[in-house]
Amino acid sequence: MQGPLLKYVVGLVVFTLLAVTAWPYIYVYRLDNALSSADLNSLAPLIDMDAVRTQVKADIEKDVDKTVGDGGGRVMSWLKKGVKVVSDTAGDVNVDLQWVKETLNAKPGDSDSRRDSFMGDIDYAFYESLDTFIIRLGALDAEPVHVRLARSDQTWRVIAIFGR
């Protein structure tokens, strides 16, 4: 490869890398707009609610296991099973688009007050792998919320919200 052809190939590779790198940031911008909108339907295509519910339930189970521990015999085992049933039911009922909006719009460390800007509070946002992208809302020492997006076909969708 000589001269113009090499420049063309190098330019095409650089453009492709820039486009692929910027791709999830476009969805972060769309997510910011949907979170500031009063219409929850604008948020729906950007969220995989089944994946978010599954992750919330797993977080609750992990917290229960950490709190209760492995020991305790039959009574603790019975209690853990009861908490799992309650967390599954609560996750199915309470984790919805409104919950997502309230969680992502809450200021770090204060779930009752609303953040000024979702994008303004992003402390970190980058690829976790080729198909996942992670966003950290707030500094590491300020109980941040993490948002994980995954690529699904030609779009990016939120699959997990965790932290605090």
GROMACS .gro file of C-alpha atoms in nm:
model
  164
    1MET     CA    1   0.000   0.000   0.000
    2GLN     CA    2   0.134   0.331  -0.102
    3GLY     CA    3   0.037   0.696  -0.067
    4PRO     CA    4  -0.336   0.779  -0.100
    5LEU     CA    5  -0.458   0.424  -0.038
    6LEU     CA    6  -0.264   0.399   0.289
    7LYS     CA    7  -0.400   0.735   0.404
    8TYR     CA    8  -0.752   0.620   0.318
    9VAL     CA    9  -0.716   0.293   0.512
   10VAL     CA   10  -0.559   0.465   0.814
   11GLY     CA   11  -0.832   0.732   0.807
   12LEU     CA   12  -1.103   0.466   0.788
   13VAL     CA   13  -0.953   0.273   1.082
   14VAL     CA   14  -0.923   0.589   1.295
   15PHE     CA   15  -1.280   0.695   1.210
   16THR     CA   16  -1.413   0.347   1.297
   17LEU     CA   17  -1.230   0.344   1.631
   18LEU     CA   18  -1.364   0.689   1.718
   19ALA     CA   19  -1.719   0.592   1.619
   20VAL     CA   20  -1.709   0.269   1.821
   21THR     CA   21  -1.566   0.450   2.123
   22ALA     CA   22  -1.832   0.724   2.106
   23TRP     CA   23  -2.124   0.487   2.045
   24PRO     CA   24  -2.231   0.419   2.408
   25TYR     CA   25  -2.189   0.786   2.499
   26ILE     CA   26  -2.472   0.864   2.257
   27TYR     CA   27  -2.695   0.634   2.462
   28VAL     CA   28  -2.577   0.797   2.785
   29TYR     CA   29  -2.691   1.128   2.636
   30ARG     CA   30  -3.027   0.971   2.540
   31LEU     CA   31  -3.057   0.832   2.894
   32ASP     CA   32  -2.991   1.179   3.038
   33ASN     CA   33  -3.266   1.326   2.819
   34ALA     CA   34  -3.510   1.050   2.913
   35LEU     CA   35  -3.438   1.097   3.285
   36SER     CA   36  -3.513   1.468   3.262
   37SER     CA   37  -3.835   1.404   3.069
   38ALA     CA   38  -4.170   1.368   3.246
   39ASP     CA   39  -4.261   1.084   3.007
   40LEU     CA   40  -4.154   0.744   3.141
   41ASN     CA   41  -4.211   0.590   2.798
   42SER     CA   42  -3.900   0.769   2.670
   43LEU     CA   43  -3.699   0.576   2.929
   44ALA     CA   44  -3.842   0.231   2.848
   45PRO     CA   45  -3.635   0.148   2.537
   46LEU     CA   46  -3.313   0.232   2.723
   47ILE     CA   47  -3.373  -0.003   3.019
   48ASP     CA   48  -3.377  -0.383   3.032
   49MET     CA   49  -3.617  -0.408   3.327
   50ASP     CA   50  -3.586  -0.787   3.362
   51ALA     CA   51  -3.207  -0.763   3.393
   52VAL     CA   52  -3.230  -0.471   3.639
   53ARG     CA   53  -3.484  -0.659   3.856
   54THR     CA   54  -3.266  -0.971   3.856
   55GLN     CA   55  -2.962  -0.768   3.962
   56VAL     CA   56  -3.154  -0.590   4.242
   57LYS     CA   57  -3.282  -0.923   4.376
   58ALA     CA   58  -2.929  -1.068   4.367
   59ASP     CA   59  -2.798  -0.764   4.558
   60ILE     CA   60  -3.064  -0.809   4.826
   61GLU     CA   61  -2.980  -1.179   4.860
   62LYS     CA   62  -2.609  -1.099   4.886
   63ASP     CA   63  -2.677  -0.841   5.159
   64VAL     CA   64  -2.893  -1.090   5.351
   65ASP     CA   65  -2.624  -1.360   5.323
   66LYS     CA   66  -2.360  -1.114   5.441
   67THR     CA   67  -2.576  -0.998   5.733
   68VAL     CA   68  -2.712  -1.335   5.846
   69GLY     CA   69  -2.410  -1.545   5.756
   70ASP     CA   70  -2.387  -1.914   5.685
   71GLY     CA   71  -2.451  -2.047   6.033
   72GLY     CA   72  -2.759  -2.038   6.248
   73GLY     CA   73  -2.920  -2.369   6.167
   74ARG     CA   74  -3.281  -2.425   6.065
   75VAL     CA   75  -3.418  -2.097   6.199
   76MET     CA   76  -3.172  -1.882   6.006
   77SER     CA   77  -3.221  -2.095   5.694
   78TRP     CA   78  -3.597  -2.047   5.726
   79LEU     CA   79  -3.548  -1.672   5.778
   80LYS     CA   80  -3.325  -1.644   5.470
   81LYS     CA   81  -3.583  -1.828   5.257
   82GLY     CA   82  -3.853  -1.591   5.383
   83VAL     CA   83  -3.643  -1.285   5.300
   84LYS     CA   84  -3.581  -1.427   4.951
   85VAL     CA   85  -3.956  -1.460   4.890
   86VAL     CA   86  -4.014  -1.106   5.014
   87SER     CA   87  -3.726  -0.964   4.808
   88ASP     CA   88  -3.845  -1.144   4.493
   89THR     CA   89  -4.196  -1.007   4.538
   90ALA     CA   90  -4.074  -0.656   4.626
   91GLY     CA   91  -3.837  -0.658   4.328
   92ASP     CA   92  -4.113  -0.757   4.088
   93VAL     CA   93  -4.351  -0.494   4.224
   94ASN     CA   94  -4.126  -0.201   4.315
   95VAL     CA   95  -3.846  -0.209   4.059
   96ASP     CA   96  -4.006  -0.036   3.763
   97LEU     CA   97  -3.930   0.258   3.535
   98GLN     CA   98  -4.030   0.504   3.808
   99TRP     CA   99  -3.784   0.337   4.048
  100VAL     CA  100  -3.509   0.357   3.784
  101LYS     CA  101  -3.581   0.725   3.727
  102GLU     CA  102  -3.585   0.806   4.100
  103THR     CA  103  -3.268   0.605   4.165
  104LEU     CA  104  -3.070   0.763   3.883
  105ASN     CA  105  -3.196   1.113   3.961
  106ALA     CA  106  -3.122   1.093   4.335
  107LYS     CA  107  -2.823   1.293   4.456
  108PRO     CA  108  -2.535   1.087   4.593
  109GLY     CA  109  -2.579   1.023   4.965
  110ASP     CA  110  -2.929   1.179   4.966
  111SER     CA  111  -3.204   0.974   4.802
  112ASP     CA  112  -3.467   1.241   4.878
  113SER     CA  113  -3.321   1.523   4.670
  114ARG     CA  114  -3.291   1.529   4.293
  115ARG     CA  115  -2.962   1.574   4.108
  116ASP     CA  116  -2.931   1.872   3.877
  117SER     CA  117  -2.797   1.667   3.588
  118PHE     CA  118  -2.739   1.299   3.536
  119MET     CA  119  -2.451   1.370   3.296
  120GLY     CA  120  -2.310   1.638   3.525
  121ASP     CA  121  -2.267   1.384   3.805
  122ILE     CA  122  -2.085   1.123   3.594
  123ASP     CA  123  -1.744   1.074   3.754
  124TYR     CA  124  -1.639   0.788   3.528
  125ALA     CA  125  -1.778   0.629   3.212
  126PHE     CA  126  -1.598   0.380   2.991
  127TYR     CA  127  -1.606   0.031   2.847
  128GLU     CA  128  -1.593  -0.256   3.091
  129SER     CA  129  -1.566  -0.501   2.802
  130LEU     CA  130  -1.651  -0.490   2.432
  131ASP     CA  131  -2.023  -0.535   2.507
  132THR     CA  132  -2.058  -0.360   2.844
  133PHE     CA  133  -2.014  -0.001   2.950
  134ILE     CA  134  -2.002   0.124   3.309
  135ILE     CA  135  -2.100   0.464   3.446
  136ARG     CA  136  -2.015   0.583   3.797
  137LEU     CA  137  -2.232   0.863   3.935
  138GLY     CA  138  -2.032   1.034   4.208
  139ALA     CA  139  -1.684   0.989   4.345
  140LEU     CA  140  -1.569   0.655   4.484
  141ASP     CA  141  -1.557   0.793   4.839
  142ALA     CA  142  -1.912   0.935   4.815
  143GLU     CA  143  -2.121   0.617   4.788
  144PRO     CA  144  -2.159   0.633   4.409
  145VAL     CA  145  -2.425   0.467   4.199
  146HIS     CA  146  -2.298   0.247   3.919
  147VAL     CA  147  -2.494   0.195   3.600
  148ARG     CA  148  -2.403  -0.090   3.368
  149LEU     CA  149  -2.510  -0.079   3.004
  150ALA     CA  150  -2.489  -0.373   2.768
  151ARG     CA  151  -2.498  -0.380   2.393
  152SER     CA  152  -2.801  -0.557   2.256
  153ASP     CA  153  -2.809  -0.582   1.877
  154GLN     CA  154  -2.753  -0.224   1.762
  155THR     CA  155  -2.845  -0.044   2.087
  156TRP     CA  156  -2.719  -0.005   2.442
  157ARG     CA  157  -2.950  -0.067   2.738
  158VAL     CA  158  -2.916  -0.036   3.115
  159ILE     CA  159  -2.889  -0.384   3.265
  160ALA     CA  160  -2.783  -0.304   3.622
  161ILE     CA  161  -2.799  -0.024   3.876
  162PHE     CA  162  -2.604  -0.081   4.195
  163GLY     CA  163  -2.430   0.097   4.475
  164ARG     CA  164  -2.517   0.292   4.788
   0.00000   0.00000   0.00000
